[in-house]
CSV table of C-alpha atoms and ligand atoms in Angstrom, one decimal:
chain,number,residue,atom,x,y,z
V,1,UNK,CA,37.5,25.4,-150.6
V,2,UNK,CA,40.2,24.3,-148.1
V,3,UNK,CA,41.0,20.6,-147.6
V,4,UNK,CA,43.1,18.7,-145.1
V,5,UNK,CA,45.7,16.2,-146.2
V,6,UNK,CA,46.8,13.6,-143.7
V,7,UNK,CA,49.5,11.0,-144.2
V,8,UNK,CA,48.7,8.4,-141.6
V,9,UNK,CA,50.8,6.1,-139.5
V,10,UNK,CA,52.5,8.5,-137.1
V,11,UNK,CA,52.2,8.1,-133.3
V,12,UNK,CA,51.2,11.2,-131.4
V,13,UNK,CA,53.6,12.4,-128.8
V,14,UNK,CA,53.6,15.8,-127.0
V,15,UNK,CA,51.0,18.1,-125.6
V,16,UNK,CA,47.9,19.8,-126.9
V,17,UNK,CA,46.3,22.9,-125.3
V,18,UNK,CA,42.6,22.5,-125.0
V,19,UNK,CA,40.5,25.5,-126.1
V,20,UNK,CA,37.5,27.1,-124.4
V,21,UNK,CA,34.3,25.1,-125.1
V,22,UNK,CA,32.4,26.3,-128.1
V,23,UNK,CA,29.1,25.0,-126.7
V,24,UNK,CA,29.7,26.9,-123.5
V,25,UNK,CA,30.9,30.1,-125.2
V,26,UNK,CA,27.9,30.4,-127.5
V,27,UNK,CA,25.2,30.7,-124.8
V,28,UNK,CA,27.5,32.7,-122.6
V,29,UNK,CA,27.8,35.3,-125.4
V,30,UNK,CA,24.0,35.4,-125.6
V,31,UNK,CA,23.8,36.0,-121.9
V,32,UNK,CA,25.2,39.5,-122.6
V,33,UNK,CA,21.7,40.4,-123.9
V,34,UNK,CA,20.5,40.2,-120.3
V,35,UNK,CA,22.3,43.3,-119.0
V,36,UNK,CA,23.2,46.8,-120.2
V,37,UNK,CA,26.6,46.4,-118.5
V,38,UNK,CA,29.7,44.7,-120.1
V,39,UNK,CA,30.1,41.0,-119.9
V,40,UNK,CA,33.7,40.0,-120.2
V,41,UNK,CA,34.3,36.4,-121.4
V,42,UNK,CA,37.8,35.0,-121.2
V,43,UNK,CA,39.1,31.8,-123.0
V,44,UNK,CA,36.7,32.2,-125.9
V,45,UNK,CA,37.8,29.9,-128.8
V,46,UNK,CA,38.6,31.3,-132.2
V,47,UNK,CA,36.0,29.5,-134.3
V,48,UNK,CA,33.6,30.2,-137.2
V,49,UNK,CA,30.6,29.6,-134.9
V,50,UNK,CA,31.8,32.2,-132.5
V,51,UNK,CA,32.2,34.7,-135.3
V,52,UNK,CA,28.7,33.8,-136.5
V,53,UNK,CA,27.3,34.4,-133.0
V,54,UNK,CA,29.1,37.8,-132.8
V,55,UNK,CA,27.5,38.8,-136.1
V,56,UNK,CA,23.9,38.0,-134.9
V,57,UNK,CA,24.5,39.7,-131.5
V,58,UNK,CA,26.0,42.8,-133.3
V,59,UNK,CA,22.8,43.0,-135.2
V,60,UNK,CA,20.7,43.0,-132.0
V,61,UNK,CA,22.8,45.9,-130.6
V,62,UNK,CA,25.6,44.2,-128.7
V,63,UNK,CA,29.0,45.9,-129.1
V,64,UNK,CA,31.9,43.4,-129.0
V,65,UNK,CA,35.5,44.1,-128.3
V,66,UNK,CA,38.1,41.4,-128.7
V,67,UNK,CA,41.5,41.0,-127.0
V,68,UNK,CA,44.2,38.4,-127.0
V,69,UNK,CA,45.0,35.5,-129.3
V,70,UNK,CA,43.7,32.0,-129.9
V,71,UNK,CA,44.7,29.4,-127.4
V,72,UNK,CA,46.7,27.3,-129.8
V,73,UNK,CA,50.1,28.5,-128.7
V,74,UNK,CA,49.3,27.7,-125.1
V,75,UNK,CA,48.1,31.2,-124.3
V,76,UNK,CA,44.7,31.5,-122.7
V,77,UNK,CA,42.2,32.0,-125.5
V,78,UNK,CA,40.7,35.4,-126.5
V,79,UNK,CA,38.7,37.7,-124.3
V,80,UNK,CA,35.5,39.2,-125.6
V,81,UNK,CA,33.8,42.1,-123.9
V,82,UNK,CA,30.1,42.2,-124.9
V,83,UNK,CA,28.0,45.2,-124.1
V,84,UNK,CA,24.3,45.3,-124.8
V,85,UNK,CA,23.7,48.9,-123.7
V,86,UNK,CA,20.4,49.0,-125.6
V,87,UNK,CA,18.7,46.4,-127.7
V,88,UNK,CA,18.8,47.7,-131.2
V,89,UNK,CA,16.3,45.2,-132.7
V,90,UNK,CA,14.4,42.2,-131.5
V,91,UNK,CA,14.3,40.3,-134.7
V,92,UNK,CA,16.8,37.5,-135.5
V,93,UNK,CA,16.4,36.9,-139.2
V,94,UNK,CA,16.3,33.5,-141.0
V,95,UNK,CA,19.5,34.2,-143.0
V,96,UNK,CA,21.5,34.2,-139.7
V,97,UNK,CA,19.6,31.7,-137.6
V,98,UNK,CA,19.7,29.0,-140.4
V,99,UNK,CA,23.5,29.2,-140.5
V,100,UNK,CA,23.8,28.2,-136.8
V,101,UNK,CA,21.1,26.8,-134.6
V,102,UNK,CA,22.6,28.2,-131.4
V,103,UNK,CA,21.4,31.6,-132.7
V,104,UNK,CA,17.9,30.5,-131.5
V,105,UNK,CA,19.2,30.9,-127.9
V,106,UNK,CA,18.6,34.7,-128.2
V,107,UNK,CA,14.9,34.1,-128.0
V,108,UNK,CA,14.6,33.8,-124.2
V,109,UNK,CA,17.1,36.6,-123.3
V,110,UNK,CA,15.6,39.1,-125.8
V,111,UNK,CA,12.1,38.4,-124.6
V,112,UNK,CA,13.1,38.7,-121.0
V,113,UNK,CA,15.0,42.0,-121.5
V,114,UNK,CA,12.8,43.7,-124.2
V,115,UNK,CA,9.3,42.1,-123.7
V,116,UNK,CA,9.2,40.8,-127.2
V,117,UNK,CA,11.3,38.9,-129.7
V,118,UNK,CA,10.9,37.5,-133.2
V,119,UNK,CA,13.4,34.8,-134.0
V,120,UNK,CA,13.4,32.6,-137.1
V,121,UNK,CA,12.7,28.9,-136.6
V,122,UNK,CA,16.1,27.3,-137.3
V,123,UNK,CA,14.8,24.4,-139.5
V,124,UNK,CA,16.3,21.0,-139.7
V,125,UNK,CA,20.0,20.4,-140.1
V,126,UNK,CA,22.3,17.6,-141.4
V,127,UNK,CA,22.1,15.6,-138.2
V,128,UNK,CA,18.3,15.6,-137.9
V,129,UNK,CA,15.1,17.7,-137.7
V,130,UNK,CA,16.0,19.2,-134.2
V,131,UNK,CA,12.7,20.8,-133.2
V,132,UNK,CA,12.5,23.7,-130.7
V,133,UNK,CA,9.2,22.9,-129.0
V,134,UNK,CA,10.7,22.6,-125.5
V,135,UNK,CA,12.2,26.1,-125.8
V,136,UNK,CA,8.8,27.5,-126.7
V,137,UNK,CA,6.8,25.5,-124.1
V,138,UNK,CA,9.3,26.6,-121.4
V,139,UNK,CA,9.0,30.2,-122.2
V,140,UNK,CA,5.1,29.8,-122.3
V,141,UNK,CA,5.4,28.5,-118.8
V,142,UNK,CA,6.9,31.8,-117.9
V,143,UNK,CA,3.9,33.6,-119.3
V,144,UNK,CA,5.1,34.3,-122.8
V,145,UNK,CA,2.5,34.5,-125.6
V,146,UNK,CA,4.0,32.7,-128.6
V,147,UNK,CA,2.8,32.5,-132.2
V,148,UNK,CA,4.4,31.0,-135.3
V,149,UNK,CA,4.2,33.2,-138.4
V,150,UNK,CA,6.0,32.9,-141.7
V,151,UNK,CA,8.7,30.7,-140.3
V,152,UNK,CA,9.3,33.0,-137.3
V,153,UNK,CA,8.6,32.5,-133.6
V,154,UNK,CA,7.0,35.6,-132.3
V,155,UNK,CA,7.1,35.9,-128.5
V,156,UNK,CA,5.4,38.6,-126.4
V,157,UNK,CA,5.5,39.3,-122.7
V,158,UNK,CA,4.4,43.0,-122.5
V,159,UNK,CA,4.3,43.1,-118.7
V,160,UNK,CA,7.5,41.0,-118.4
V,161,UNK,CA,7.9,37.3,-117.8
V,162,UNK,CA,6.6,35.7,-114.6
V,163,UNK,CA,8.2,32.8,-112.7
V,164,UNK,CA,6.7,29.4,-113.5
V,165,UNK,CA,7.2,25.7,-113.4
V,166,UNK,CA,8.2,23.6,-116.5
V,167,UNK,CA,9.3,20.0,-116.8
V,168,UNK,CA,11.3,19.3,-120.0
V,169,UNK,CA,9.7,16.2,-121.6
V,170,UNK,CA,13.2,15.1,-122.7
V,171,UNK,CA,16.6,16.4,-121.7
V,172,UNK,CA,17.6,19.4,-123.9
V,173,UNK,CA,20.8,21.4,-123.5
V,174,UNK,CA,19.7,24.3,-125.6
V,175,UNK,CA,16.2,24.6,-124.1
V,176,UNK,CA,17.5,24.4,-120.6
V,177,UNK,CA,19.9,27.3,-121.4
V,178,UNK,CA,17.3,29.4,-123.2
V,179,UNK,CA,14.7,29.1,-120.5
V,180,UNK,CA,17.2,29.4,-117.6
V,181,UNK,CA,18.5,32.7,-119.1
V,182,UNK,CA,14.9,34.1,-119.5
V,183,UNK,CA,14.0,33.1,-116.0
V,184,UNK,CA,16.8,35.2,-114.4
V,185,UNK,CA,14.8,38.4,-115.3
V,186,UNK,CA,11.3,37.0,-114.7
V,187,UNK,CA,9.1,38.3,-111.8
V,188,UNK,CA,9.1,35.5,-109.1
V,189,UNK,CA,10.6,32.0,-109.0
V,190,UNK,CA,10.9,29.5,-111.8
V,191,UNK,CA,11.4,25.8,-111.3
V,192,UNK,CA,12.8,23.8,-114.2
V,193,UNK,CA,12.6,20.0,-113.9
V,194,UNK,CA,14.4,17.4,-116.0
V,195,UNK,CA,17.0,20.1,-116.8
V,196,UNK,CA,20.2,19.1,-118.7
V,197,UNK,CA,23.3,18.3,-116.6
V,198,UNK,CA,25.9,19.1,-119.3
V,199,UNK,CA,28.9,21.0,-117.8
V,200,UNK,CA,28.1,23.9,-120.2
V,201,UNK,CA,24.8,24.5,-118.2
V,202,UNK,CA,26.7,24.8,-114.9
V,203,UNK,CA,29.2,27.1,-116.7
V,204,UNK,CA,26.4,29.3,-118.0
V,205,UNK,CA,24.7,29.2,-114.5
V,206,UNK,CA,28.0,30.3,-112.8
V,207,UNK,CA,28.3,33.3,-115.2
V,208,UNK,CA,24.6,34.2,-114.6
V,209,UNK,CA,25.2,34.1,-110.8
V,210,UNK,CA,28.2,36.3,-111.3
V,211,UNK,CA,25.9,38.7,-113.2
V,212,UNK,CA,23.6,38.8,-110.1
V,213,UNK,CA,21.2,36.0,-110.9
V,214,UNK,CA,19.9,33.6,-108.1
V,215,UNK,CA,20.1,30.0,-109.3
V,216,UNK,CA,20.0,26.9,-107.2
V,217,UNK,CA,20.5,23.3,-108.2
V,218,UNK,CA,23.2,23.7,-110.9
V,219,UNK,CA,24.5,20.2,-111.6
V,220,UNK,CA,21.2,18.6,-110.7
V,221,UNK,CA,18.0,17.9,-112.7
V,222,UNK,CA,16.0,20.6,-110.9
V,223,UNK,CA,16.9,24.3,-111.3
V,224,UNK,CA,15.3,26.9,-109.1
V,225,UNK,CA,15.7,30.5,-110.4
V,226,UNK,CA,14.6,33.5,-108.4
V,227,UNK,CA,14.1,36.3,-111.0
V,228,UNK,CA,15.7,39.7,-110.5
V,229,UNK,CA,14.6,43.1,-111.9
V,230,UNK,CA,18.1,43.5,-113.5
V,231,UNK,CA,21.4,41.8,-113.9
V,232,UNK,CA,24.8,43.5,-114.0
V,233,UNK,CA,28.1,43.0,-115.8
V,234,UNK,CA,30.6,40.3,-114.8
V,235,UNK,CA,33.8,38.5,-115.9
V,236,UNK,CA,33.8,34.8,-116.6
V,237,UNK,CA,36.2,32.3,-118.0
V,238,UNK,CA,34.8,29.7,-120.4
V,239,UNK,CA,35.4,26.1,-119.3
V,240,UNK,CA,37.7,23.9,-121.4
V,241,UNK,CA,36.1,22.0,-124.3
V,242,UNK,CA,35.2,18.5,-123.2
V,243,UNK,CA,34.4,17.4,-126.7
V,244,UNK,CA,37.8,18.6,-128.0
V,245,UNK,CA,39.4,16.8,-125.1
V,246,UNK,CA,37.6,13.6,-125.9
V,247,UNK,CA,38.4,14.0,-129.6
V,248,UNK,CA,42.2,14.2,-129.0
V,249,UNK,CA,42.0,11.4,-126.4
V,250,UNK,CA,40.5,9.2,-129.1
V,251,UNK,CA,43.0,10.3,-131.6
V,252,UNK,CA,45.9,9.2,-129.3
V,253,UNK,CA,44.0,5.9,-128.6
V,254,UNK,CA,43.7,5.3,-132.3
V,255,UNK,CA,47.1,6.4,-133.5
V,256,UNK,CA,49.1,5.3,-130.4
V,257,UNK,CA,51.6,7.5,-128.5
V,258,UNK,CA,51.4,9.7,-125.4
V,259,UNK,CA,49.8,13.2,-125.2
V,260,UNK,CA,49.0,15.5,-122.4
V,261,UNK,CA,45.9,17.5,-122.9
V,262,UNK,CA,46.7,20.8,-121.3
V,263,UNK,CA,43.9,22.5,-119.4
V,264,UNK,CA,41.5,19.6,-119.9
V,265,UNK,CA,39.2,18.9,-116.9
V,266,UNK,CA,38.7,15.3,-116.0
V,267,UNK,CA,35.5,16.2,-114.0
V,268,UNK,CA,33.7,17.4,-117.2
V,269,UNK,CA,34.4,14.4,-119.5
V,270,UNK,CA,31.9,12.0,-118.0
V,271,UNK,CA,32.0,8.5,-119.5
V,272,UNK,CA,35.1,9.0,-121.6
V,273,UNK,CA,37.8,8.0,-119.0
V,274,UNK,CA,36.2,4.7,-117.9
V,275,UNK,CA,35.5,3.8,-121.5
V,276,UNK,CA,39.0,4.3,-122.7
V,277,UNK,CA,40.4,2.5,-119.6
V,278,UNK,CA,38.1,-0.5,-120.3
V,279,UNK,CA,39.4,-0.6,-123.9
V,280,UNK,CA,43.0,-0.8,-122.6
V,281,UNK,CA,44.1,2.8,-123.1
V,282,UNK,CA,45.9,4.5,-120.2
V,283,UNK,CA,44.3,7.9,-119.3
V,284,UNK,CA,44.6,9.9,-116.1
V,285,UNK,CA,44.7,13.3,-114.5
V,286,UNK,CA,47.9,15.3,-114.3
V,287,UNK,CA,48.5,18.7,-112.6
V,288,UNK,CA,48.2,20.3,-116.1
V,289,UNK,CA,45.2,18.4,-117.4
V,290,UNK,CA,44.7,14.8,-118.7
V,291,UNK,CA,47.3,12.4,-120.1
V,292,UNK,CA,46.4,9.7,-122.6
V,293,UNK,CA,48.8,7.0,-123.7
V,294,UNK,CA,48.7,3.9,-125.7
V,295,UNK,CA,52.1,2.4,-126.2
V,296,UNK,CA,52.2,-0.9,-128.1
V,297,UNK,CA,49.3,-2.7,-126.6
V,298,UNK,CA,46.2,-2.7,-128.8
V,299,UNK,CA,42.7,-1.6,-127.6
V,300,UNK,CA,39.6,-3.7,-127.6
V,301,UNK,CA,36.1,-2.9,-129.1
V,302,UNK,CA,33.3,-1.5,-126.9
V,303,UNK,CA,29.6,-1.2,-126.5
V,304,UNK,CA,28.4,2.4,-126.3
V,305,UNK,CA,25.1,4.2,-126.4
V,306,UNK,CA,25.0,8.0,-126.7
V,307,UNK,CA,23.1,9.7,-123.8
V,308,UNK,CA,22.7,13.0,-122.2
V,309,UNK,CA,25.5,13.9,-119.8
V,310,UNK,CA,27.0,12.2,-117.8
V,311,UNK,CA,26.5,9.5,-120.4
V,312,UNK,CA,28.5,9.2,-123.6
V,313,UNK,CA,28.1,12.3,-125.7
V,314,UNK,CA,26.6,12.3,-129.2
V,315,UNK,CA,29.2,14.9,-130.1
V,316,UNK,CA,31.9,12.2,-129.7
V,317,UNK,CA,30.1,9.4,-131.5
V,318,UNK,CA,31.8,9.8,-134.9
V,319,UNK,CA,35.2,10.0,-133.3
V,320,UNK,CA,34.5,6.9,-131.3
V,321,UNK,CA,33.5,5.1,-134.5
V,322,UNK,CA,36.8,6.0,-136.1
V,323,UNK,CA,38.5,4.5,-133.1
V,324,UNK,CA,36.4,1.4,-133.3
V,325,UNK,CA,37.3,0.9,-136.9
V,326,UNK,CA,40.8,-0.5,-136.0
V,327,UNK,CA,39.9,-2.0,-132.5
V,328,UNK,CA,40.5,-5.6,-131.6
V,329,UNK,CA,37.1,-7.2,-132.1
V,330,UNK,CA,33.6,-5.9,-132.6
V,331,UNK,CA,32.1,-2.6,-131.3
V,332,UNK,CA,28.4,-1.7,-131.0
V,333,UNK,CA,27.5,2.0,-131.1
V,334,UNK,CA,23.9,3.2,-130.7
V,335,UNK,CA,22.9,6.8,-131.3
V,336,UNK,CA,19.9,7.9,-129.3
V,337,UNK,CA,20.1,11.8,-129.4
V,338,UNK,CA,19.9,12.6,-133.1
V,339,UNK,CA,18.2,10.7,-135.9
V,340,UNK,CA,20.7,11.2,-138.7
V,341,UNK,CA,24.1,11.1,-137.1
V,342,UNK,CA,25.7,8.2,-139.0
V,343,UNK,CA,26.7,10.2,-142.1
V,344,UNK,CA,30.3,9.5,-141.5
V,345,UNK,CA,29.7,5.8,-142.0
V,346,UNK,CA,30.0,5.7,-145.8
V,347,UNK,CA,33.1,7.9,-145.6
V,348,UNK,CA,34.8,5.7,-143.0
V,349,UNK,CA,33.9,2.7,-145.2
V,350,UNK,CA,35.8,4.4,-148.1
V,351,UNK,CA,38.9,4.1,-145.9
V,352,UNK,CA,38.3,0.4,-145.4
V,353,UNK,CA,36.2,0.4,-142.1
V,354,UNK,CA,33.8,-2.5,-141.7
V,355,UNK,CA,30.5,-1.0,-140.4
V,356,UNK,CA,27.0,-2.3,-140.6
V,357,UNK,CA,24.2,0.1,-139.7
V,358,UNK,CA,20.8,-1.1,-138.5
V,359,UNK,CA,18.5,1.9,-137.7
V,360,UNK,CA,20.2,3.8,-134.9
V,361,UNK,CA,22.8,1.2,-134.2
V,362,UNK,CA,26.1,0.5,-135.9
V,363,UNK,CA,28.2,-2.6,-135.6
V,364,UNK,CA,31.9,-2.0,-136.3
V,365,UNK,CA,34.2,-4.9,-136.9
V,366,UNK,CA,37.7,-3.8,-136.3
V,367,UNK,CA,40.1,-4.2,-139.2
V,368,UNK,CA,44.0,-4.5,-139.2
V,369,UNK,CA,44.5,-1.3,-141.2
V,370,UNK,CA,42.6,1.5,-142.9
V,371,UNK,CA,43.7,2.8,-146.2
V,372,UNK,CA,43.9,6.5,-147.2
V,373,UNK,CA,41.3,7.9,-149.7
V,374,UNK,CA,39.5,11.2,-150.5
V,375,UNK,CA,36.6,11.7,-148.1
V,376,UNK,CA,34.1,14.4,-147.4
V,377,UNK,CA,33.1,16.1,-144.2
V,378,UNK,CA,29.4,16.2,-143.6
V,379,UNK,CA,29.1,17.9,-140.2
V,380,UNK,CA,31.4,19.2,-137.5
V,381,UNK,CA,31.9,16.0,-135.5
V,382,UNK,CA,31.7,13.7,-138.5
V,383,UNK,CA,34.6,15.6,-140.1
V,384,UNK,CA,36.9,15.2,-137.1
V,385,UNK,CA,36.0,11.5,-137.0
V,386,UNK,CA,37.4,11.3,-140.5
V,387,UNK,CA,40.6,13.2,-139.4
V,388,UNK,CA,41.1,10.5,-136.7
V,389,UNK,CA,40.7,7.8,-139.2
V,390,UNK,CA,43.1,9.5,-141.5
V,391,UNK,CA,45.8,9.6,-138.8
V,392,UNK,CA,45.6,5.8,-138.6
V,393,UNK,CA,45.1,5.0,-142.3
V,394,UNK,CA,48.0,3.9,-144.4
V,395,UNK,CA,48.8,6.4,-147.1
V,396,UNK,CA,47.1,9.7,-147.9
V,397,UNK,CA,43.6,10.9,-146.8
V,398,UNK,CA,42.2,14.1,-148.1
V,399,UNK,CA,39.3,15.5,-146.2
V,400,UNK,CA,37.3,18.1,-148.1
V,401,UNK,CA,34.5,20.5,-147.0
V,402,UNK,CA,36.5,21.3,-143.9
V,403,UNK,CA,34.5,24.5,-143.2
V,404,UNK,CA,32.5,22.1,-140.9
V,405,UNK,CA,35.7,21.5,-139.0
V,406,UNK,CA,36.5,25.2,-138.6
V,407,UNK,CA,33.2,25.7,-136.9
V,408,UNK,CA,34.3,23.8,-133.8
V,409,UNK,CA,38.0,22.9,-133.8
V,410,UNK,CA,40.6,25.6,-133.2
V,411,UNK,CA,43.8,25.1,-135.2
V,412,UNK,CA,43.4,21.3,-135.5
V,413,UNK,CA,46.2,20.8,-137.9
V,414,UNK,CA,48.6,22.8,-135.8
V,415,UNK,CA,47.6,21.0,-132.6
V,416,UNK,CA,48.0,17.5,-134.1
V,417,UNK,CA,51.0,18.6,-136.1
V,418,UNK,CA,52.9,19.6,-133.0
V,419,UNK,CA,52.5,16.0,-131.7
V,420,UNK,CA,54.0,14.5,-134.9
V,421,UNK,CA,51.0,14.0,-137.1
V,422,UNK,CA,51.6,14.6,-140.8
V,423,UNK,CA,48.6,16.9,-141.4
V,424,UNK,CA,48.4,20.0,-143.5
V,425,UNK,CA,45.7,22.4,-144.8
V,426,UNK,CA,45.6,22.7,-148.5
V,427,UNK,CA,44.4,26.1,-149.6
V,428,UNK,CA,42.4,26.2,-152.8
R,1,EPZ,C1,23.4,20.9,-128.0
R,1,EPZ,O1,22.5,21.1,-129.1
R,1,EPZ,C2,24.8,21.1,-128.7
R,1,EPZ,N1,24.9,22.4,-129.3
R,1,EPZ,C3,25.0,20.0,-129.7
R,1,EPZ,O2,26.3,20.2,-130.2
R,1,EPZ,C4,24.9,18.7,-129.0
R,1,EPZ,O3,25.0,17.6,-130.0
R,1,EPZ,C5,23.5,18.5,-128.3
R,1,EPZ,O4,23.4,19.7,-127.4
R,1,EPZ,C6,23.4,17.3,-127.5
R,1,EPZ,O5,24.4,17.2,-126.5
R,1,EPZ,C7,25.1,23.5,-128.5
R,1,EPZ,O6,25.3,23.4,-127.3
R,1,EPZ,C8,25.3,24.8,-129.2
R,1,EPZ,P1,19.4,19.3,-127.4
R,1,EPZ,P2,20.9,21.3,-128.7
R,1,EPZ,O7,18.3,20.3,-127.4
R,1,EPZ,O8,20.8,22.1,-127.5
R,1,EPZ,C9,15.4,17.1,-129.0
R,1,EPZ,C10,27.9,20.2,-132.0
R,1,EPZ,O9,28.4,19.4,-132.8
R,1,EPZ,N2,14.7,18.3,-128.8
R,1,EPZ,O10,20.0,18.8,-126.2
R,1,EPZ,O11,20.3,21.7,-130.0
R,1,EPZ,C11,16.5,17.2,-130.1
R,1,EPZ,O12,15.9,17.0,-131.4
R,1,EPZ,C12,26.5,20.3,-131.7
R,1,EPZ,O13,28.6,21.0,-131.3
R,1,EPZ,C13,13.4,18.4,-129.0
R,1,EPZ,O14,12.7,17.4,-129.4
R,1,EPZ,O15,20.5,19.8,-128.4
R,1,EPZ,C14,17.4,16.1,-129.7
R,1,EPZ,O16,16.9,14.8,-130.2
R,1,EPZ,C15,25.6,19.6,-132.6
R,1,EPZ,N3,12.8,19.6,-128.8
R,1,EPZ,C16,17.4,16.1,-128.2
R,1,EPZ,O17,16.2,16.8,-127.9
R,1,EPZ,C17,13.4,20.7,-128.4
R,1,EPZ,O18,12.8,21.8,-128.2
R,1,EPZ,C18,18.6,16.8,-127.5
R,1,EPZ,O19,18.8,18.0,-128.2
R,1,EPZ,C19,14.8,20.6,-128.1
R,1,EPZ,C20,15.5,19.4,-128.4
């Protein structure tokens, strides 16, 4: 298994192209199930999760053509053309769904297009149990009959879905996407309340509208979707990845230096800009993206609670903790989205971080220096938190199990390396 070796201590100077957002691209690929015409998606990142989604969609009958290269060299990412001329099968098997939870998003579109779907329950994962009850209730509100059998969700809507009203009991990105996609082909109007506001929802909504859907309220908590008998093909460019943007911004804040994040969009990064500014890091918009700089002056600790957008994202919590590890003073970080998202703590501790966890809150007392050590990645965002810590640590840090990293960060060693980091992938 590949590992990453980092020799810490270098400042980061230069620019980094930001890739298309993984968490936008995944549901956008699924939207191809809603029409028999081609859906062309530009700026799709080159990631293991995208390949995994392509595999599951292929099984369901979507033909996928790929053009262009990864965005690492500054070129716009790849273009995928997805065509679901016919639905070849309506079952998404356990073996594929368990590998990536986003596969569960096929439930709504399959049901809306084919009248039935059988999709494996994804099960828990490293960051917590992650139930799918809101996806199921939302589709039931559109008239679906849903049963659970042998670990599968079996959904039927023989006469088609019908518009309905559903209030998500708690904000859910995936459930909003799943039910919104299904509602575009329902008969009549659907109202979804307490919908997620994450920029990936608006990106999916914009693509669905380009495919002929009628959706009002994108960017608000209430979505009104007037169902259509059919959608058509469209072309859409995936928005830049706000989590990748925040990750590199934190890397610069931690290691020091000055980096322009090319293509990053300040209007999608929510709480990150005010947070970094309050900690003493310089960050602002440029005509090419966002520039982050920390020259000399140290940064202070912070108090952060993860929340649905526009609050601080759970997907940046591990990276923030790595930053907090060498801040001036004490930081308090509370995780409210997932139950088990502090697995990076023992690994950061191995590098010399001082962290005390009490339930869902962590107190991080900044230390003068971290020291390199072998560490292990446990999930996608935790692993990149370890990379940030490695950039700061004195000596050599080896991060193993980096297949987690390859799920969500395109060419990370190349992107950091071009800014002066001493980081290499060790092939086994
Ligand atoms: C999306 O997951 C992202 N994944 C996650 O990114 C991200 O951490 C998460 O949103 C929160 O921002 C994709 O977009 C593919 P949720 P999702 O439904 O949709 C509970 C990464 O590293 N809940 O918004 O699965 C749930 O348990 C990943 O890229 C229910 O109780 O997250 C959680 O506590 C990891 N019932 C909360 O809601 C449901 O039916 C929010 O989860 C659905 C969710």
